[in-house]
Amino acid sequence: MSPLDRKLLRDLWRIKGQAVAIGAVIGVGVLMLVMMTGLVTSLDETRKTYYERYRLADIFAPVTRAPDRLIAGLAAIPGVSAAEGRVVGSALIDLPGLDLPLQARAVSLPDFGEPRLNDVYLSAGRRLDSDRANEILLLQGFAKAHGLEPGDTLSATMHGARRTFRIVGLARSPEFLYTTPPGELAPDDSRFGVIWMSRTALSAAYDMDGAFNQALISIGRNAEEAAVLDAVDRLLDANGGLGAYGLEDHESNRFISEEIDGLRAMSTGVPPIFLAVAAFLLYIVVSRMVQSEREQIGLMKAFGYTNAEVGAHYFKLILAIAVGGALAGCLAGIAAGRALIGVYLEYFKFPFLVFQLDPASFVIGFGVSVLAASAGGLIVLRGVFALTPATAMRPPAPQDYSRSGRIGRSFNKLLDQPSRMVLRRLTRQPGRMAGAVIGIAAGMALSVGMISILSGFDRTIDLAFSVVDRSDVTVTFTEVMSDKTVLELQRMPGVIEVEPVRVVPAILRNGLNTYRGAINGLVREPRLNRAVDKDLATIVMRQEGVILASALADILDITPGESLTVDVREGRQPVLNIPVIGIAETLLGSPAFMELEALNRALREPSRVSGAYLRVDAAHSEGIYRKLKDMPTVAGVSLKADARLAFQKLMDTGAGAMRYIMAAIAAIITFGVVYNSARIAYAERARDLASLRVIGFTRGETAFVLLGELAVVTLLALPLGSILGYFLSFGIAAGFSTDLYQIPAVFTPESYGMAVLAVVLAAITSGWLVKRDIDRADMIIALKTGE
């Protein structure tokens, strides 16, 4: 081993605390990269495999009622490789001990053989016997939530008739990886299920003998999906076609895509932040080490070592820390990815999900770590090359503190000797102090940003379920009903208030921008479920146009005053051109709102509703639920309390859970930055501090000289970190927001207080660790000149 390599090992051991802290920062960035890219690869590859293995359709075509003979016409469309018709419908499941009916979707399977498209994965029991009309397969997640097993019986209301079924198997399906109750955005296994029945049995239940109400279509690789969609719509239009749509608009697939895209965005946006902080810390450490080792550098050059050899020595130091941190990050990323993959397996109902590593993430992680570290190190190495042996071996000129001026003399009268030392250090080396302030401020900015996001998630839930939605129960009808149905709800004992609503599925278009959603018809001055503005004031529904959620307006790239094309996908299916008259600040989904009467008038269907919001007396709730269960026109009943719990669970798992991981990482980064600043300052002044002890300063006074500097730097960093955190919060909030929910950047005194407390605690802990080293320092060794 060469002398320079032995010196390298000694240097690493001497700065082991700083090296570990910087390596941890690098490791965190690589951890996030490996973990997130691995999760993206695992979810994406598993989704593709699952879709292909169980033949998930590329196109879904709902229709009111179409004869089976049209399937041959669909299969003959150019580009179509397979087509199949089936029957689907809504159902209400009645379980013993539950007053509230549970919503379900009934789906038919062929009487004989496996379906050509949208097959199911049988996880328990057996497949259906077509000769037994009462046999069903049940979605495994729903069955598990209620303790149901093959052999159990189940009662359900279908098309107004109560039926009893026998569960013969539990199933999963690529079509129902993400299952939500109608009208809600968050999945809830306990409140929504899927029932599979034989085609003959389900056709009889929904009066669909010889007909289908949904076509499944698979297309070839070279087929143009848009052309196939147009051809399908033309063929089914005469039979009440409701608008064919591709897999990208399928609810389950869309939410999984949102999750994958969110993870992909975080994997590219978050790690560089940590690696940039690490590069900055390495720059400070190595630059100050070079300054403190001027004489050693001069001696090495005097002994004949070239600039390249001396520079390589310090560059190896940088690489050792960077590679060590990257390696630890890779190993930790693998462990974290494997731990989280179980969460996604449960969350998305995959029958199989194995954490797959992305080899590129290791290459990128190591490459970016080394490049980020080298970027800071190369700047320092320029100074190494510039030093000649004679210059390097001559100590740097001491600082001149004689010209302190009138202000300095005034402070000298007020401050004791240790305090004046702290002040001189801060004022005579502003560059180094500024670097320390910026480093700590960057750490605090991360804490401010992540704590603000934690508050943002809570704010989203609170606003959505307390301010916007002030109802207790949401009732959905089996079909569009006369508004007289609302009177039946109002007459129920215990119902305090009823507010009708009509939800009309539609494709919204503005030029080339489209969104498959719905128009929500609200009463003129809604009270139970409102559209609100930025000030959270109720928006009065005006009759002359449509009001869009801010997220939807961004998707469609449209502003108030422009005209929106609304392609209605129910009833007569008119195409409307409606002016946009306002923007609403909704945090859940991307809805559009119209005044109820104006919407019915535009559709030429006066006095029609599709559901209602209820405010009820809790003392009468059980009786209300029982009556709703017995109403044949009711397709579903949803409690706001249950929806809120489901959404809270959604935000605490999956990508939403990443906010807790990132908050913990931000705290680690903050401590690492503060601790490095303290250690660097101690390394620079170890000889000076030992000198103070020799001339009579106590341990407390000596520590004050160093820790007072750390305290001032930390205090100066707090306001700068608050400002940086404010702007960083908006970027992080945008990264977490999706079409499903929008996360605001929430700034509260509590969030800033917690961030300040995190920095102060990090400073106190770092100060205590450094003071312990000061107290243990050997003054004789510290006073020796390193040669």
PDB file of C-alpha atoms in Angstrom, residues 49-51 53-55 109 114-115 117-127 137-141 169-177 196 345 349-353:
ATOM      1  CA  THR A  49     -48.290  -9.929 -17.159  1.00  0.00           C
ATOM      2  CA  TYR A  50     -51.594 -10.141 -15.294  1.00  0.00           C
ATOM      3  CA  TYR A  51     -53.460  -8.379 -18.092  1.00  0.00           C
ATOM      4  CA  ARG A  53     -52.370 -13.892 -18.847  1.00  0.00           C
ATOM      5  CA  TYR A  54     -56.044 -13.272 -18.066  1.00  0.00           C
ATOM      6  CA  ARG A  55     -56.796 -11.527 -21.363  1.00  0.00           C
ATOM      7  CA  LEU A 109     -69.235 -15.539 -17.202  1.00  0.00           C
ATOM      8  CA  GLU A 114     -63.384 -19.900 -19.915  1.00  0.00           C
ATOM      9  CA  PRO A 115     -64.200 -16.418 -21.199  1.00  0.00           C
ATOM     10  CA  LEU A 117     -61.664 -11.960 -22.531  1.00  0.00           C
ATOM     11  CA  ASN A 118     -61.527 -10.794 -18.892  1.00  0.00           C
ATOM     12  CA  ASP A 119     -60.942 -14.163 -17.284  1.00  0.00           C
ATOM     13  CA  VAL A 120     -60.807 -14.493 -13.473  1.00  0.00           C
ATOM     14  CA  TYR A 121     -58.104 -15.861 -11.184  1.00  0.00           C
ATOM     15  CA  LEU A 122     -59.664 -18.492  -8.925  1.00  0.00           C
ATOM     16  CA  SER A 123     -58.015 -18.231  -5.508  1.00  0.00           C
ATOM     17  CA  ALA A 124     -60.297 -20.640  -3.627  1.00  0.00           C
ATOM     18  CA  GLY A 125     -63.111 -23.091  -4.396  1.00  0.00           C
ATOM     19  CA  ARG A 126     -64.194 -24.067  -7.893  1.00  0.00           C
ATOM     20  CA  ARG A 127     -65.665 -22.510 -11.022  1.00  0.00           C
ATOM     21  CA  LEU A 137     -67.971 -16.467  -7.475  1.00  0.00           C
ATOM     22  CA  LEU A 138     -67.211 -13.648  -5.044  1.00  0.00           C
ATOM     23  CA  LEU A 139     -64.414 -11.087  -5.102  1.00  0.00           C
ATOM     24  CA  GLN A 140     -61.787 -12.314  -2.651  1.00  0.00           C
ATOM     25  CA  GLY A 141     -61.189  -8.925  -1.008  1.00  0.00           C
ATOM     26  CA  GLY A 169     -65.378 -19.903  -5.208  1.00  0.00           C
ATOM     27  CA  LEU A 170     -63.381 -16.780  -4.439  1.00  0.00           C
ATOM     28  CA  ALA A 171     -61.838 -14.910  -7.359  1.00  0.00           C
ATOM     29  CA  ARG A 172     -59.637 -12.023  -8.359  1.00  0.00           C
ATOM     30  CA  SER A 173     -59.629 -10.252 -11.690  1.00  0.00           C
ATOM     31  CA  PRO A 174     -57.338  -7.852 -13.551  1.00  0.00           C
ATOM     32  CA  GLU A 175     -60.486  -5.839 -14.230  1.00  0.00           C
ATOM     33  CA  PHE A 176     -61.019  -5.187 -10.521  1.00  0.00           C
ATOM     34  CA  LEU A 177     -57.601  -4.462  -9.088  1.00  0.00           C
ATOM     35  CA  TRP A 196     -69.659 -13.446 -11.015  1.00  0.00           C
ATOM     36  CA  LEU A 345     -49.885  -6.654  -3.115  1.00  0.00           C
ATOM     37  CA  LYS A 349     -55.287  -7.160  -5.169  1.00  0.00           C
ATOM     38  CA  PHE A 350     -52.609  -8.668  -7.391  1.00  0.00           C
ATOM     39  CA  PRO A 351     -52.544 -12.473  -7.076  1.00  0.00           C
ATOM     40  CA  PHE A 352     -48.756 -12.297  -7.394  1.00  0.00           C
ATOM     41  CA  LEU A 353     -46.261  -9.484  -7.067  1.00  0.00           C
TER      42      LEU A 353
END
